[in-house]
XYZ file of C-alpha atoms in Angstrom:
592
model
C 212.791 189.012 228.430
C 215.689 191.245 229.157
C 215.935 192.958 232.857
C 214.670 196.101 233.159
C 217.217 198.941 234.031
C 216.188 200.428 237.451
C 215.652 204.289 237.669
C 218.320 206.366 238.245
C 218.020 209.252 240.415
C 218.991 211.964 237.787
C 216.139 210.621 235.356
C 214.630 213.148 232.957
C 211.149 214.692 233.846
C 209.651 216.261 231.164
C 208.198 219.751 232.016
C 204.984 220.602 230.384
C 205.486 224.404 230.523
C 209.442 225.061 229.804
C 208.831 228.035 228.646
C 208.721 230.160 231.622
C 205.459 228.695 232.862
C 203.435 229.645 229.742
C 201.498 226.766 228.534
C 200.521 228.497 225.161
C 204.015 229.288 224.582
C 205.255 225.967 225.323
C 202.655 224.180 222.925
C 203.695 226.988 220.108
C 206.894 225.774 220.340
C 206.476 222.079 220.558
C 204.428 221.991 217.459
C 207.506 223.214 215.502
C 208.626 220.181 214.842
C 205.210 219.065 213.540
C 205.282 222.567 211.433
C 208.304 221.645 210.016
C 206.806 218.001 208.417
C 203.838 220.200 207.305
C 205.825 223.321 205.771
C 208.782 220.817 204.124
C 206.455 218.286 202.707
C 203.359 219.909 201.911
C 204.628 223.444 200.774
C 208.316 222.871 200.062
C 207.624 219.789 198.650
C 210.816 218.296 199.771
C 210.988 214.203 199.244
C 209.356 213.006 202.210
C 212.805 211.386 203.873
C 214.730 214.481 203.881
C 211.626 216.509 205.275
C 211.246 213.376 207.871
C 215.037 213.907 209.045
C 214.282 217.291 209.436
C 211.998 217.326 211.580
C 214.009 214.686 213.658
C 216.739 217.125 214.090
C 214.294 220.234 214.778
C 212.526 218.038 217.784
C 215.477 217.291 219.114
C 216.945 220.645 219.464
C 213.875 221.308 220.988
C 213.811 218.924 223.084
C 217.226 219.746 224.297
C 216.658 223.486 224.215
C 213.727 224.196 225.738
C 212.794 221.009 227.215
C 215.755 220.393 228.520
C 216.386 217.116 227.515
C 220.136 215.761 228.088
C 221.039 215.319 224.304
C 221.964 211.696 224.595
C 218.594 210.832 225.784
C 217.075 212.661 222.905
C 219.181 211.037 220.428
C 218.228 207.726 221.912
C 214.656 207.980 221.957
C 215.124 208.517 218.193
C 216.818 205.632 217.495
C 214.473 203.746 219.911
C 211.688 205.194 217.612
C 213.756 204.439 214.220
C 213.853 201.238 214.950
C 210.501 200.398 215.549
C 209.518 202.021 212.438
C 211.755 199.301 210.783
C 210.565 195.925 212.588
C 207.559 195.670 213.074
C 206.407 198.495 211.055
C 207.945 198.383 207.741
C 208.894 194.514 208.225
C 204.954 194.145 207.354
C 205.007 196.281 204.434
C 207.943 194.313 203.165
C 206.633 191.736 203.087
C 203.621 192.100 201.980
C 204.518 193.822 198.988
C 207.112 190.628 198.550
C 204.255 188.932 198.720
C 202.373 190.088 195.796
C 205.718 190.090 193.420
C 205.691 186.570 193.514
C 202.244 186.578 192.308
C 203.356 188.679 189.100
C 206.399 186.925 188.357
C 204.155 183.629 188.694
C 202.487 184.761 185.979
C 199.232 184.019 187.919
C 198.203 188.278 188.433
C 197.042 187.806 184.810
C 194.900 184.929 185.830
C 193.419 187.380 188.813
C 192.950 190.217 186.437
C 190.955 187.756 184.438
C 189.242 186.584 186.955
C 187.589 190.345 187.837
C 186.715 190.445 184.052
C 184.798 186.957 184.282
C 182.708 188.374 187.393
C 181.286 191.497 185.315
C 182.669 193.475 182.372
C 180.749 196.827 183.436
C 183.063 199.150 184.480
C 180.664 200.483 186.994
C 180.859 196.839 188.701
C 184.828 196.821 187.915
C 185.388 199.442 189.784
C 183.622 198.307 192.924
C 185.066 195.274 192.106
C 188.600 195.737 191.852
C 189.281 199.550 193.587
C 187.315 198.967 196.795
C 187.310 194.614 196.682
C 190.609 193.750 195.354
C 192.094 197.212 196.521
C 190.778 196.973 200.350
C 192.484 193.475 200.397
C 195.743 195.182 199.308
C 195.269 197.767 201.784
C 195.168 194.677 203.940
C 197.984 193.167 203.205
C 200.424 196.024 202.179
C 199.104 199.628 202.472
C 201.310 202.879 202.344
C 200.237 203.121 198.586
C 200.477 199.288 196.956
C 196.836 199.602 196.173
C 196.337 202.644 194.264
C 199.462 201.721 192.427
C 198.079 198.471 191.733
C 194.627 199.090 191.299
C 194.891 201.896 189.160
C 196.851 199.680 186.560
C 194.517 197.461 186.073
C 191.234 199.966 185.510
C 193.840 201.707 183.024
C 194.259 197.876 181.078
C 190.711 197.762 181.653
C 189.610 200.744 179.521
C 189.433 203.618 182.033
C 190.929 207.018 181.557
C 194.182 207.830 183.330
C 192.265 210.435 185.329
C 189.070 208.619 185.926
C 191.234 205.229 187.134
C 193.611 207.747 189.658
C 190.260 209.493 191.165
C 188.727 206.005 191.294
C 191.343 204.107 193.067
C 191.973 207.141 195.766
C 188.076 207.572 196.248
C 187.831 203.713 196.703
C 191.480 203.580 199.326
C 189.489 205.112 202.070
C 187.862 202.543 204.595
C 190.139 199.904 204.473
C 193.228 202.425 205.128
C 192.452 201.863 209.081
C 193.459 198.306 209.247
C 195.950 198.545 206.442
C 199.400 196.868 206.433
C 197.576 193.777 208.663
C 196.346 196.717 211.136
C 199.436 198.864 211.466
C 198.130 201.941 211.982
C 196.039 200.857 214.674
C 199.112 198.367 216.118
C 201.217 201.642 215.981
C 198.885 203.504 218.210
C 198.550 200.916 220.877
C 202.181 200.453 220.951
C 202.684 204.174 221.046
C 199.797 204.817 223.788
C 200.222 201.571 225.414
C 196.010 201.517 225.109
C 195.527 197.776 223.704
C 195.317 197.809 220.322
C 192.500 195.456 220.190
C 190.128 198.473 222.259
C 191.729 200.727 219.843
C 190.501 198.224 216.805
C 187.361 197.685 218.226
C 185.978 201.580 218.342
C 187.386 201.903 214.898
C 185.631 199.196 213.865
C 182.755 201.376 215.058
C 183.079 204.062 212.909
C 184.724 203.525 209.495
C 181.838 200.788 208.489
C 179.740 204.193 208.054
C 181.664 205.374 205.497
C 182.234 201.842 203.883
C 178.654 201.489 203.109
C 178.692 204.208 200.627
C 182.014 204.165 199.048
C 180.506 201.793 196.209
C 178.152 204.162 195.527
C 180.694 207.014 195.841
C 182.553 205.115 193.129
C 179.603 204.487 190.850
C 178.755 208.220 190.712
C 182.620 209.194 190.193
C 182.587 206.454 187.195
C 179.289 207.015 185.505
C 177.469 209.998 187.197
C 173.473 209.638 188.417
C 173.017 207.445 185.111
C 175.298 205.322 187.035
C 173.822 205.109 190.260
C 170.566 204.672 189.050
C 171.540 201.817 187.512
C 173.701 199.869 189.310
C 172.896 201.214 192.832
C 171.818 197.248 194.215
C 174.868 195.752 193.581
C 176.687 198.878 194.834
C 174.654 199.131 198.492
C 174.615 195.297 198.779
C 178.454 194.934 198.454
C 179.055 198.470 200.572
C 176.778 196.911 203.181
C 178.636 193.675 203.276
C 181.910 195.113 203.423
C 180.799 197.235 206.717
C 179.654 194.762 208.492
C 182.072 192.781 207.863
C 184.909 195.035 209.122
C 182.584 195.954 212.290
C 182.047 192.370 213.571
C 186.042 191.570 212.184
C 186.975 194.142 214.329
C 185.184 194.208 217.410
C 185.170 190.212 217.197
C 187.476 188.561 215.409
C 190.892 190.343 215.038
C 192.072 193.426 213.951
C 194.966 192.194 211.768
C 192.211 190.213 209.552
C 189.807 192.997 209.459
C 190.116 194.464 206.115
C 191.385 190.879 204.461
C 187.537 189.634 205.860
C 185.447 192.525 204.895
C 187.164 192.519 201.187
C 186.473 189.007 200.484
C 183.114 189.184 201.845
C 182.690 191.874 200.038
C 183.515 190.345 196.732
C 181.997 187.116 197.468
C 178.944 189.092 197.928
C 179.045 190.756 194.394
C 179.885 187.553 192.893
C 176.695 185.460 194.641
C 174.610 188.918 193.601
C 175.677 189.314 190.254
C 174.435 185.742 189.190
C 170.920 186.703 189.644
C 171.238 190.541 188.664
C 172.858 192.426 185.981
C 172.661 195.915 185.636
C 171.810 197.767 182.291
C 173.338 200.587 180.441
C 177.473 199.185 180.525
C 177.550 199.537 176.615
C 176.677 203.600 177.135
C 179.773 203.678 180.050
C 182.021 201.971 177.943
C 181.148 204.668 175.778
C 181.733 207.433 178.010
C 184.817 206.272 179.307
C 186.167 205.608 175.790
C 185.767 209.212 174.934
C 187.415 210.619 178.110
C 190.183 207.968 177.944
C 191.387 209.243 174.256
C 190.977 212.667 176.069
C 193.385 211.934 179.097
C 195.738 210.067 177.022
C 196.422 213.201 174.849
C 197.425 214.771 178.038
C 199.509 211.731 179.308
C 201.807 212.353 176.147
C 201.804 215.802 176.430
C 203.220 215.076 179.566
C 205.929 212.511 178.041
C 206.771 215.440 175.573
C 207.331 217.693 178.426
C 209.651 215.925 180.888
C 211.280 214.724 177.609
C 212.239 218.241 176.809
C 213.029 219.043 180.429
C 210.032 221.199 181.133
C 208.062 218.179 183.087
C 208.876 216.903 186.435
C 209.796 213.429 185.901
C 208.967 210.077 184.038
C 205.233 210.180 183.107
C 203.057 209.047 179.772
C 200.773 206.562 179.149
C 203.831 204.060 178.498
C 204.404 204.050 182.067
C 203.542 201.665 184.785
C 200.610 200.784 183.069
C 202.057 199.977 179.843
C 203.524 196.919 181.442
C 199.991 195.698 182.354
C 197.821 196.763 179.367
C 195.974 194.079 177.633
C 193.245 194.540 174.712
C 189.865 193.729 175.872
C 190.061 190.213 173.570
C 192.741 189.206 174.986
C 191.610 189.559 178.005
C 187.730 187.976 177.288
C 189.668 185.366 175.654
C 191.788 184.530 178.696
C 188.660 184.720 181.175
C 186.641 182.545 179.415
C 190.002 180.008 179.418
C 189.679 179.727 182.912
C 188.883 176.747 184.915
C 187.941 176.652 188.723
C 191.612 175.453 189.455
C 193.203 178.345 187.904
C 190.889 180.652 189.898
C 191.486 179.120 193.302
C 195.086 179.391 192.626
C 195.005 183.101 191.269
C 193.322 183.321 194.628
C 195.630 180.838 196.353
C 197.848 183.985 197.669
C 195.382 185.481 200.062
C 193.364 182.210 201.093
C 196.588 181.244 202.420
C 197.585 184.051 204.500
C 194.096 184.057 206.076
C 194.812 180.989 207.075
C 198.026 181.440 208.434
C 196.734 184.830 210.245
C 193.503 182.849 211.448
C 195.730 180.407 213.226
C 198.683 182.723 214.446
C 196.006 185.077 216.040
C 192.718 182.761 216.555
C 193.658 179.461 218.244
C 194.471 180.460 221.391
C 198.068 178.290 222.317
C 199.491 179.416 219.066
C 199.130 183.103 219.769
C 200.142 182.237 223.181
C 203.588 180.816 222.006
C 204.269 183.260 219.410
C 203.627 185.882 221.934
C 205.736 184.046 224.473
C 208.978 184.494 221.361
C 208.683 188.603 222.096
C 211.646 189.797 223.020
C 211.525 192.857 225.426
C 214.864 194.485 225.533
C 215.124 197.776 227.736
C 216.603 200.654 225.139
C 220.407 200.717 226.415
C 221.310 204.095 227.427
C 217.315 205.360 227.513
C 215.540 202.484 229.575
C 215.225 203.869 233.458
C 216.492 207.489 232.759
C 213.059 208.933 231.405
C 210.008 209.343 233.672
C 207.181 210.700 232.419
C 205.226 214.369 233.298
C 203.527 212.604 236.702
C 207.346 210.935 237.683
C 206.112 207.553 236.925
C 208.788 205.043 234.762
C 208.256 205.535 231.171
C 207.800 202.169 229.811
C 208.151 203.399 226.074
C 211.639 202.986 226.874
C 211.239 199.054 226.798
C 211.366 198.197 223.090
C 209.437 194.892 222.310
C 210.925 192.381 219.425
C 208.231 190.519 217.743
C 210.374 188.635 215.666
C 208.159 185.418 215.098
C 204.586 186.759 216.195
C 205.039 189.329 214.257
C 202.815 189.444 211.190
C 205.364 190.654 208.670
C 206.938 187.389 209.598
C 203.538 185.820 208.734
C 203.488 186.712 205.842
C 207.530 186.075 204.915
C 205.782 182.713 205.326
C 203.293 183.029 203.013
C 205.268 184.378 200.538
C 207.349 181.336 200.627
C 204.586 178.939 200.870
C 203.153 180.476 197.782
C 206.375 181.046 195.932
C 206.679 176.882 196.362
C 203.197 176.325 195.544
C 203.208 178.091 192.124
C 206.621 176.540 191.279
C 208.907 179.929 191.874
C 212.281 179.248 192.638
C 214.139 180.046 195.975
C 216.444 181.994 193.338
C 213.703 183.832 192.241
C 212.509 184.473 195.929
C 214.905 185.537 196.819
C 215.760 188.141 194.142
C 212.502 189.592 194.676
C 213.615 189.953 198.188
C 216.025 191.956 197.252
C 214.874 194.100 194.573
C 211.989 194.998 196.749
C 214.199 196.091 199.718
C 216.275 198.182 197.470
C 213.196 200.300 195.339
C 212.086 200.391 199.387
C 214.993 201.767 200.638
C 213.513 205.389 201.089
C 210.507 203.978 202.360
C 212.552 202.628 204.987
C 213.906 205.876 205.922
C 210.332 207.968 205.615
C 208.849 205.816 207.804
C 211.533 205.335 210.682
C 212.179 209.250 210.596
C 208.640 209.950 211.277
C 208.668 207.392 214.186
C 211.906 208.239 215.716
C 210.203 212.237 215.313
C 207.110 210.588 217.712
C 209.409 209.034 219.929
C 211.482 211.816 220.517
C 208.152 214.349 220.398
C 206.256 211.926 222.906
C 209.333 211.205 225.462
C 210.992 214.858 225.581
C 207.051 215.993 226.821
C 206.406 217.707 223.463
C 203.344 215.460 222.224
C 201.994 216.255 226.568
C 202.575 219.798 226.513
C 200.576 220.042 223.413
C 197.932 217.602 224.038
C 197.371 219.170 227.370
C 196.946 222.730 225.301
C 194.736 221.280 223.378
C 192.696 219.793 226.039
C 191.073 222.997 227.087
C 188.911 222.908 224.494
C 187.212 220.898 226.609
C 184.562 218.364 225.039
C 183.892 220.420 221.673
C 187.206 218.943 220.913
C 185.791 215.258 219.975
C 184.294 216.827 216.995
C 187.472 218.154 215.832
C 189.836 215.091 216.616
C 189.544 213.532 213.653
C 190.681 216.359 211.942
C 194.318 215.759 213.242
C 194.656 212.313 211.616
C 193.231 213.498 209.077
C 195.676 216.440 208.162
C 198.504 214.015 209.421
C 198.160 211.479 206.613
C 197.358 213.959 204.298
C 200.769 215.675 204.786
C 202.405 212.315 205.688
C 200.505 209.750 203.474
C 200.313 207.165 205.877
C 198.138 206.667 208.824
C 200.716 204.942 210.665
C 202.933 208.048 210.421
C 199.629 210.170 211.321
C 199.066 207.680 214.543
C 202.664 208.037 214.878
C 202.622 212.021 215.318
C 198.946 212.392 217.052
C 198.000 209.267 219.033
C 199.644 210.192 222.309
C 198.469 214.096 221.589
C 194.867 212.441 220.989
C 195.084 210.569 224.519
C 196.342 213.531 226.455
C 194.060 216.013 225.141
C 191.451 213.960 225.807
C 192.409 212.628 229.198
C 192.316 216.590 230.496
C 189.177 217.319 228.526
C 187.205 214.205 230.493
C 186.757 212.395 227.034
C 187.425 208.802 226.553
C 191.331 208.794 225.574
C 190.486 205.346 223.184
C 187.752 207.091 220.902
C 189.970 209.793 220.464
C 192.572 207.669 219.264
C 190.595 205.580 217.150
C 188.994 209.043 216.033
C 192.790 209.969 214.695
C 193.060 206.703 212.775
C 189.451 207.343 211.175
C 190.292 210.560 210.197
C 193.269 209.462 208.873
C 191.455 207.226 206.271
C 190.227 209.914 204.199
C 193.015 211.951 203.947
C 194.803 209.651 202.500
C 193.077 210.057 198.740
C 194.593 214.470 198.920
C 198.332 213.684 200.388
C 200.960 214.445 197.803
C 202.654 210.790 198.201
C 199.547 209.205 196.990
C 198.946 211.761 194.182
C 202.005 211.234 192.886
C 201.840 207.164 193.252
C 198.376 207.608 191.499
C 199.797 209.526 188.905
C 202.801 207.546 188.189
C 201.033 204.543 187.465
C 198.334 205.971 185.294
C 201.124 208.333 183.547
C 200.040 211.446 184.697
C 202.730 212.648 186.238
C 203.468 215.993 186.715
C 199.145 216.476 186.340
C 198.765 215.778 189.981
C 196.681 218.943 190.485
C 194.414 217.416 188.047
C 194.166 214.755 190.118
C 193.832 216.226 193.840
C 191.035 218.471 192.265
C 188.904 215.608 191.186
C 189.354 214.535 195.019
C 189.400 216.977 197.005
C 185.419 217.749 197.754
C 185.484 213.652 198.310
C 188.063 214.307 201.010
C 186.527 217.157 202.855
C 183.191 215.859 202.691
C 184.171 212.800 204.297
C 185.699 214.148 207.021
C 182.875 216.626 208.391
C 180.965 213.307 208.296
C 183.414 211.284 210.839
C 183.771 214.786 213.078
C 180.081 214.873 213.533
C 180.059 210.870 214.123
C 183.082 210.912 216.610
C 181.201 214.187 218.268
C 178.119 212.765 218.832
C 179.747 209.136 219.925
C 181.234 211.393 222.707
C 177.817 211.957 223.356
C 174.606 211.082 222.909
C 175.829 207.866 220.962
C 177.586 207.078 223.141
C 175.812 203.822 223.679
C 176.949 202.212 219.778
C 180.466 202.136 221.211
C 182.045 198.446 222.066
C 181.122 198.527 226.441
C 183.343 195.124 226.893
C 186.486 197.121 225.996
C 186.091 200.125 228.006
C-alpha cells in the first residue's frame, strides 16, 4: 500500500447550499450536469462518448463555479474517476467479451448453438432457453450489451423474426443485468459508497428473484401469445423459479460475482432434467406463426438496406447484417445436433465451467481470496488524496484509488480466456489478435464508460451528488417507493447499470440517510431499477437492432418494449416501498 497524503489545512469542503443558502437552488443546479447526459443522449441523440465528455466538462464548471471547487481538484477527481472506469470496470468487460471470441473463432459457438437445438426445437422453449439461460450467463460474464447482440443472432438463425428476436432478447436481459459484467454494477456502487458490496449484493439478491420468476413466462407470451403460455407454462415457471432462487441464495450466500453465472446454469440444467420427462404441444403451430411474421419483418429489414443504401437510412442495417454471419438452415443445424457426442458438448460448454471454477476458487477458498486481496494496490490520487474533505469535514477516502490488478476478476477471466484458447487448440497468435481487435471495436466503449465515471467522481467529490441527495431526502420515507425509479431512468438514458450506479448510488445513500431509510436498500433499489430499463435505452435498441438488421426501425422496437419496461418498474417501486416497511423482515438481518 502506498502512504496516505495527510490533510492539508486549505482542503476543499464541499458546501451543500452554494447558492446563497438555497437548498432548492443548489440541487437545480447540481442536476445540470445529470440534465445534460439526459438532454444529449436521450433527445439530442448525440453518440454516447461525446454526450459523456460533456457532461464531464459541465460538472466541472460547476463544480468550480458554484461549488467552488479549486479547478485542479476538479480536474483530478475526473481523472481519478476515468480511471477507475478503465481498470476494474471495463478491464472485466474486456475480457469477457475476449473471452467469448475465442469461442467463435474455435469454431466450437456452432457446437453451443447446436447444443440449444438438441435440448428442444420449440421456439417457445428456445427462447427461455437461449435469451434468459444462455443470455443471463452472458450478462454474467460480459454485460453492457454482449447478450442481446449475441442472443438475438442466434433466435434470428433459429427462425425468429428480426422484431420478435430484438423484443425477445431485451424482455429476457432484465434480471440478470444486476450482477452483470461478474457483478459490476453492484462492485461499482460499493466502491463508489464505500457500503460493502457484498450487503449491497445481498439486498439485491432480495429483490430481482421476483421478477426472475416470471420473465420465462413474460417471454412465452411475447413469443406465442396465451396459446403459448397455456402450453408451455411448466417448463416456463419451473426454470423462472430455479433461476430466482438460485440468484437469491448466490447472492446472499455464495458470492456476488458468481450470481448470475449460478442462477443461469441452474436454470438451464433445470429445463434440460424437465424437458426429458415433459414436452409441450403446439411448436409446429409457432413455427408457423413465426414463419409468417419473419417473411413480414424481413421485407422491412431490406427496405431498410434500400434506404441507408440510397442515403435516406441511418446506417448499415438489413437482414445481411450481423446475423447473416450466423444463419444456418434448420437441417443443417438438426444435422449438426444430432452429430454431437457428450465430449463435444462438455467442451462447447468447457468456456464457462472453467471460469466458475476459477471464480469459485479466487472468491470461495478463503487463503486464495486472502492473497489476491493482499496484491491490491492502494495508491492515494496524487494531487487529490488529503485536499478533499467531505460535507461533515471528515477525510474523503474516495480519494484513495485501489488497484486490483490480480484479484481483480477481469484478470480472472484474462485467465480463462487463455486457458480455453489452449484447451481448444487456438494459437497465442490468434489470442492475441483477438486481443486486439476487441480493444480497438471497444475503443469508444472505453471512453463512454470512463466519462460517465469521471462525471460521478467529480459530481460526488465537488458535493453535487450531497446537495442533491440531501434535496431529495425531504421526501421523507415516500421516497423508497420512488428510488428505483432513478436507476431505472439512469440506465435507460445511459444503457448500463454501472453508469446508472455510477450517477445515483451516492445520491441514493444520502437521500436516504436524511430521510431515516436504510442507505443499502436504497442502493440496491437503484441497481434493481436499473435492470429493467435497460430493454428502452437507445444503446441497447440500437445493439438489438443492428444485429437483427433493423436498424434505423428502433422505434419499432422500443414500442414492442416499452409497456414491459414500465410495468416492471411500478412492480420493484411497490416491492422496495413496502421492504422499507412492512417487509421489512425478508431483507438479509446478518448484513445490516
Amino acid at each position: 500500500m502506498i502512504p496516505a497524503l495527510a490533510i492539508t489545512t486549505d482542503a476543499y469542503q464541499p458546501d451543500l447550499a452554494p447558492l446563497g443558502g438555497s437548498l432548492v437552488g443548489s440541487a437545480l443546479i447540481a442536476l445540470i450536469p445529470l440534465l445534460t447526459v439526459f438532454v444529449t443522449l436521450g433527445w439530442l441523440r448525440w453518440k454516447a462518448h461525446v454526450a459523456g465528455l460533456t457532461a464531464v466538462a459541465v460538472a466541472i464548471l460547476v463544480a468550480v463555479l458554484v461549488y467552488r471547487m479549486p479547478p485542479g481538484l476538479a480536474v483530478l477527481s475526473a481523472t481519478e474517476g476515468a480511471v477507475f472506469g478503465l481498470f476494474p470496470i471495463m478491464w472485466i468487460v474486456f475480457t469477457a467479451i475476449v473471452l467469448y471470441q475465442i469461442t467463435v473463432v474455435s469454431g466450437r459457438f456452432e457446437d453451443l448453438r447446436a447444443t440449444f437445438h438438441l435440448i428442444s426445437d420449440d421456439p417457445r422453449i428456445q427462447a427461455i432457453i437461449i435469451a434468459f439461460c444462455f443470455g443471463g450467463l452472458l450478462e454474467a460474464l460480459a454485460g453492457f450489451g454482449a447478450p442481446v447482440a449475441i442472443t438475438g443472432v442466434m433466435l434470428m438463425a433459429l427462425g425468429f423474426s428480426p422484431l420478435r428476436a430484438a423484443a425477445v432478447v431485451l424482455l429476457a436481459n432484465t434480471a440478470p443485468v444486476a450482477f452483470g459484467a461478474i457483478g459490476t454494477p453492484i462492485i461499482t456502487a460499493g466502491a463508489l459508497t464505500k457500503i460493502p458490496y457484498t450487503e449491497i449484493g445481498a439486498y439485491v439478491g432480495h429483490q430481482t428473484p421476483f421478477i426472475a420468476a416470471f420473465v420465462p413466462l413474460l417471454l412465452v407470451l411475447m413469443v406465442d401469445g396465451r396459446r403459448g403460455v397455456r402450453q408451455t407454462w411448466p417448463v416456463a415457471v419451473v426454470v423462472g423459479v430455479a433461476f430466482a432462487v438460485a440468484q437469491w441464495i448466490s447472492a446472499t450466500y455464495i458470492s456476488v460475482e458468481l450470481t448470475d453465472i449460478i442462477a443461469s446454469l441452474v436454470g438451464l440444467a433445470v429445463a434440460v432434467v424437465f424437458l426429458r420427462f415433459w414436452q409441450p404441444v403446439g411448436k409446429e403451430a409457432a413455427h408457423a406463426t413465426l414463419a409468417v411474421e419473419r417473411e413480414r419483418d424481413l421485407v422491412l429489414a431490406v427496405a431498410g438496406s434500400v434506404a441507408t443504401a440510397t442515403g435516406k437510412g441511418g446506417g448499415p442495417s438489413g437482414a445481411k447484417g450481423a446475423a447473416a454471419a450466423y444463419a444456418v438452415s434448420a437441417q443443417e443445424l438438426e444435422t449438426r445436433a444430432r452429430g454431437l457426442t457428450k465430449g463435444r458438448i462438455v467442451m462447447a460448454l468447457f468456456p464457462y465451467l472453467i471460469v466458475i471454477a476459477v471464480f469459485s476458487i479466487a472468491k470461495l477458498v478463503a487463503p486464495v481470496k486472502a492473497w489476491l486481496a493482499s496484491t491490491d494496490l492502494k495508491i492515494p490520487w496524487p494531487g487529490l488524496d488529503g485536499n478533499v474533505l467531505t460535507a461533515t469535514g471528515a477525510k474523503n477516502t474516495s480519494t484513495v484509488y485501489t488497484l486490483p490488478w490480480l484479484s481483480g476478476p477481469g484478470t480472472s477471466l484474462l485467465i480463462c480466456s487463455l486457458i480455453t484458447a489452449v484447451v481448444y487448440g487456438v494459437t497465442m497468435a490468434a489470442w492475441g489478435k483477438e486481443l486486439k481487435e476487441t480493444a480497438y471495436k471497444m475503443r469508444f466503449a472505453f471512453l463512454t464508460v470512463s466519462s460517465v465515471l469521471a462525471l460521478a467522481y467529480v459530481m460526488n467529490l465537488s458535493g453535487q451528488t450531497i446537495t442533491v441527495g440531501t434535496w431529495i431526502a425531504g421526501t421523507g420515507a415516500a421516497f423508497a417507493f420512488f428510488s428505483p425509479v432513478l436507476g431505472w431512468i439512469g440506465t435507460a438514458v445511459t444503457g448500463s447499470d454501472t453508469s446508472a450506479n455510477a450517477l445515483f448510488a451516492t445520491l441514493q445513500q444520502t437521500a436516504a440517510k436524511g430521510a431515516g431509510l436504510d442507505p443499502t436498500l436504497l442502493v440496491a433499489a437503484n441497481t434493481s431499477g436499473g435492470v429493467v430499463g435497460k430493454m428502452i435505452s437507445p444503446q441497447n435498441l440500437t445493439i438489438a437492432a443492428t444485429a437483427v438488421g433493423l436498424v434505423g426501425r428502433e422505434s419499432d422496437i422500443f414500442r414492442k418494449v416499452i409497456l414491459w419496461s414500465v410495468g416492471l418498474i411500478i412492480v420493484m417501486c411497490l416491492l422496495v416501498g413496502l421492504q422499507s416497511t412492512v417487509l421489512a423482515w425478508m431483507l438479509p438481518e446478518f448484513v445490516k
